[in-house]
mmCIF file of C-alpha atoms in Angstrom:
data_model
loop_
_atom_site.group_PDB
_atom_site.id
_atom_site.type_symbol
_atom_site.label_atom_id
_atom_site.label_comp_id
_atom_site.label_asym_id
_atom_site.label_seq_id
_atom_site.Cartn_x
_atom_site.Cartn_y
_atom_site.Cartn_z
ATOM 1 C CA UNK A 1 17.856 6.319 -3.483
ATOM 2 C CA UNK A 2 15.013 4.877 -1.451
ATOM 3 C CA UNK A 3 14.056 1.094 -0.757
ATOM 4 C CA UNK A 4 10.886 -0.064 0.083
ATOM 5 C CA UNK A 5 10.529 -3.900 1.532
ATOM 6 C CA UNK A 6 7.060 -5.226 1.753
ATOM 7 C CA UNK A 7 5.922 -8.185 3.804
ATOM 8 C CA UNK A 8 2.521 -9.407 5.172
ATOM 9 C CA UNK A 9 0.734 -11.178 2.036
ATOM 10 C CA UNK A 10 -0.106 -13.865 2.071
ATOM 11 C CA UNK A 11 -3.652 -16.485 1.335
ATOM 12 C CA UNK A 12 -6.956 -15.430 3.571
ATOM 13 C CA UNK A 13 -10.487 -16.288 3.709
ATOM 14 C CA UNK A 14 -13.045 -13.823 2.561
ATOM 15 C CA UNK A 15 -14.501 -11.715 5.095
ATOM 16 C CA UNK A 16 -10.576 -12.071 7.043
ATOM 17 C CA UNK A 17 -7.582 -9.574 7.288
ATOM 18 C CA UNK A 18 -3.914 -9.209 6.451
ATOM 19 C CA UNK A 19 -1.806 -6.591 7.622
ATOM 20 C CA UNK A 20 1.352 -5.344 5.522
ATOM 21 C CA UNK A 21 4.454 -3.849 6.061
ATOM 22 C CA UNK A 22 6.458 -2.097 4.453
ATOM 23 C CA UNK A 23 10.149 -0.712 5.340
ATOM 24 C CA UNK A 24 11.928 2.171 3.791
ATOM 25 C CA UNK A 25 15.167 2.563 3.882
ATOM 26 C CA UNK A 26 17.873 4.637 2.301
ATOM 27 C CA UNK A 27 17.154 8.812 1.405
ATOM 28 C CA UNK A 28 14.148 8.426 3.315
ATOM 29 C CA UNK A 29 14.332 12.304 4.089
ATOM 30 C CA UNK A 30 13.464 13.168 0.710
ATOM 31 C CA UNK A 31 9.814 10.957 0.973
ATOM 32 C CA UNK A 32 6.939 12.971 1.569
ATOM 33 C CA UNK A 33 4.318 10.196 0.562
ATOM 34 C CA UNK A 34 3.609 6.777 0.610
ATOM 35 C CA UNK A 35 1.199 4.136 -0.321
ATOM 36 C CA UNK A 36 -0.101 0.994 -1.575
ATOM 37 C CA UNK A 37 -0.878 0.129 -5.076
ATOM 38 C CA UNK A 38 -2.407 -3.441 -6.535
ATOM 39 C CA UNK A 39 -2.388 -5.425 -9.815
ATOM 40 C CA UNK A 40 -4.468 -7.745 -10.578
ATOM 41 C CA UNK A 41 -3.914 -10.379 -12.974
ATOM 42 C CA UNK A 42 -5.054 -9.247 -16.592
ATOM 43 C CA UNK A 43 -6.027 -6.002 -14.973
ATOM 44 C CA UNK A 44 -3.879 -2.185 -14.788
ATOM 45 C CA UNK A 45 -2.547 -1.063 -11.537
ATOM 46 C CA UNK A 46 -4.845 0.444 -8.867
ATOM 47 C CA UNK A 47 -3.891 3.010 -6.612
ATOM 48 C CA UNK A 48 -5.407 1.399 -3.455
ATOM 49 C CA UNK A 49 -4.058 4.326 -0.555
ATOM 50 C CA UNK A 50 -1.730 7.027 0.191
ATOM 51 C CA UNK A 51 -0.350 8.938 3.022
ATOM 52 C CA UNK A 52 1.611 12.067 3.404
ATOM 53 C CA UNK A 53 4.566 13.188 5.517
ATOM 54 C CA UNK A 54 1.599 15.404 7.285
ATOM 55 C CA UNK A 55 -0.771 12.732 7.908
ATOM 56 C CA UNK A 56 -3.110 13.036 5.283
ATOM 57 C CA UNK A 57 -4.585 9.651 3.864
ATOM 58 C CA UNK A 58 -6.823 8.829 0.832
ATOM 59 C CA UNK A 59 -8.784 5.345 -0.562
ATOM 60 C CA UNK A 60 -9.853 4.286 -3.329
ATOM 61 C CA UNK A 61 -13.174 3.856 -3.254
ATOM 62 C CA UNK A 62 -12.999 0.123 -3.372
ATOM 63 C CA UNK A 63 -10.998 0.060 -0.233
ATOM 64 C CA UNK A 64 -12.829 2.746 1.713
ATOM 65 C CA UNK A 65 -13.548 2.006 5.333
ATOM 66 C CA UNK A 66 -12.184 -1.296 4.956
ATOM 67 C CA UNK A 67 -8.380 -0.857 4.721
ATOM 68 C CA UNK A 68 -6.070 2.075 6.661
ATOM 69 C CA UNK A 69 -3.124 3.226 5.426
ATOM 70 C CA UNK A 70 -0.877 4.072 8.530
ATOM 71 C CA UNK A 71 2.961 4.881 9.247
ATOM 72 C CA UNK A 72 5.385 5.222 11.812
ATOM 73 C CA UNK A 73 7.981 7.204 11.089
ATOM 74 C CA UNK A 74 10.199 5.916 14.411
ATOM 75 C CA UNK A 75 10.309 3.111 11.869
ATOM 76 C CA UNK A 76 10.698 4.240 8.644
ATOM 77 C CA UNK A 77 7.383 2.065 7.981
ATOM 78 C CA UNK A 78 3.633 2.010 6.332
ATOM 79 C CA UNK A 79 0.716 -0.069 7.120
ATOM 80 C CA UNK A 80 -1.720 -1.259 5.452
ATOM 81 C CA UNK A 81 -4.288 -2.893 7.670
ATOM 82 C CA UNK A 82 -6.914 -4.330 5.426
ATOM 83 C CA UNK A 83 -10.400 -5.943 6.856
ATOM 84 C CA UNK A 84 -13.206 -7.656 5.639
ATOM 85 C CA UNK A 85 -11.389 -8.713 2.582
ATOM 86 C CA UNK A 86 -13.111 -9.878 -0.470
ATOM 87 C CA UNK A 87 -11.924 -12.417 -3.277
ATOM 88 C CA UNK A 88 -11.861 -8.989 -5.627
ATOM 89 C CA UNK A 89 -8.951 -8.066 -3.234
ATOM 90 C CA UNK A 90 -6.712 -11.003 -4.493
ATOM 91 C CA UNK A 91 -3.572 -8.720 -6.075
ATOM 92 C CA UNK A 92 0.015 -8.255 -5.675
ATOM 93 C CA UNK A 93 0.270 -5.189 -3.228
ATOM 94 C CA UNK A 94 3.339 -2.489 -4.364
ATOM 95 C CA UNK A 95 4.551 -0.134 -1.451
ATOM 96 C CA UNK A 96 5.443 3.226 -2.976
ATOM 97 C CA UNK A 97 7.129 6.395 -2.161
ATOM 98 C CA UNK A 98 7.843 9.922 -3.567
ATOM 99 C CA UNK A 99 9.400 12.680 -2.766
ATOM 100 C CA UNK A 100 5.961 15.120 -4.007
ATOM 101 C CA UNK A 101 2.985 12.499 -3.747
ATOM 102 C CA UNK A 102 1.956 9.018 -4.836
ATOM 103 C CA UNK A 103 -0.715 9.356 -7.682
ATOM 104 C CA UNK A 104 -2.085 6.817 -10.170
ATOM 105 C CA UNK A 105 0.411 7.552 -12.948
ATOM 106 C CA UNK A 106 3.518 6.150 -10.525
ATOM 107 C CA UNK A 107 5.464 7.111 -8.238
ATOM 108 C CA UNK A 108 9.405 7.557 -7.700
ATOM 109 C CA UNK A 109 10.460 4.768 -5.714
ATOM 110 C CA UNK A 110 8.659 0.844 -6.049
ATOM 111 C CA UNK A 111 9.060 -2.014 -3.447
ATOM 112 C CA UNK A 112 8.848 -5.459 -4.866
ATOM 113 C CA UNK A 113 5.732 -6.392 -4.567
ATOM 114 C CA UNK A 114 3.561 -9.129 -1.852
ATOM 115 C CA UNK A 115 1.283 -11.495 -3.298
ATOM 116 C CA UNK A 116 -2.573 -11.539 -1.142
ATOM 117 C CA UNK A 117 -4.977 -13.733 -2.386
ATOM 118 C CA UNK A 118 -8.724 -14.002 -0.647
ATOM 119 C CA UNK A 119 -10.739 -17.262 -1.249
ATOM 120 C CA UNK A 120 -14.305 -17.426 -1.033
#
């Protein structure tokens, strides 16, 4: 079993950034992806970035070239480093791991979730 703690939300102008964290601990061996969903209110989950045990990171197109998915694995930890953030950014952020990959349809193992919100 694998737990993910998030921190780092929290209430930002437009056009600022938020960094969050998230720590995995437990059968972190058997992770070979991470990443960062959102939810909206009233709206379904987003996939928002992903990294793999290799390196390899992806965006949603929303995101792209404004947030960077990052980890350290010294750390057991992902980053998500988001600039320039817009009031369409306002979510609560999910950290996410799995033992394959992290896709849109879920993944194995959830953290609990950090509120950001971006006024304008």
């Amino acid at each position: 079993q694998v737990q993910l703690v998030e921190s780092g939300g929290g209430l930002v102008q437009a056009g600022g950034s938020l960094r969050l964290s998230c720590v995995a601990s437990g059968g972190t061996r058997s992770v070979n992806a991470m990443g960062w969903y959102r939810q909206a209110l009233g709206k379904p989950r987003e996939l928002v970035a992903t990294i793999t045990s290799r390196g390899t990171t992806n965006y949603a197109d929303s995101v792209r070239r404004r947030f960077t998915i990052a980890i350290d694995t010294t750390k057991n930890t992902v980053y998500l480093q988001m600039n320039n953030l817009k009031p369409e950014d306002t979510a609560v952020y999910y950290c996410a791991a799995d033992r394959i990959g992290v896709t849109p349809e879920g993944s194995d193992y959830w953290g609990q979730g950090t509120q950001v919100t971006v006024s304008s």
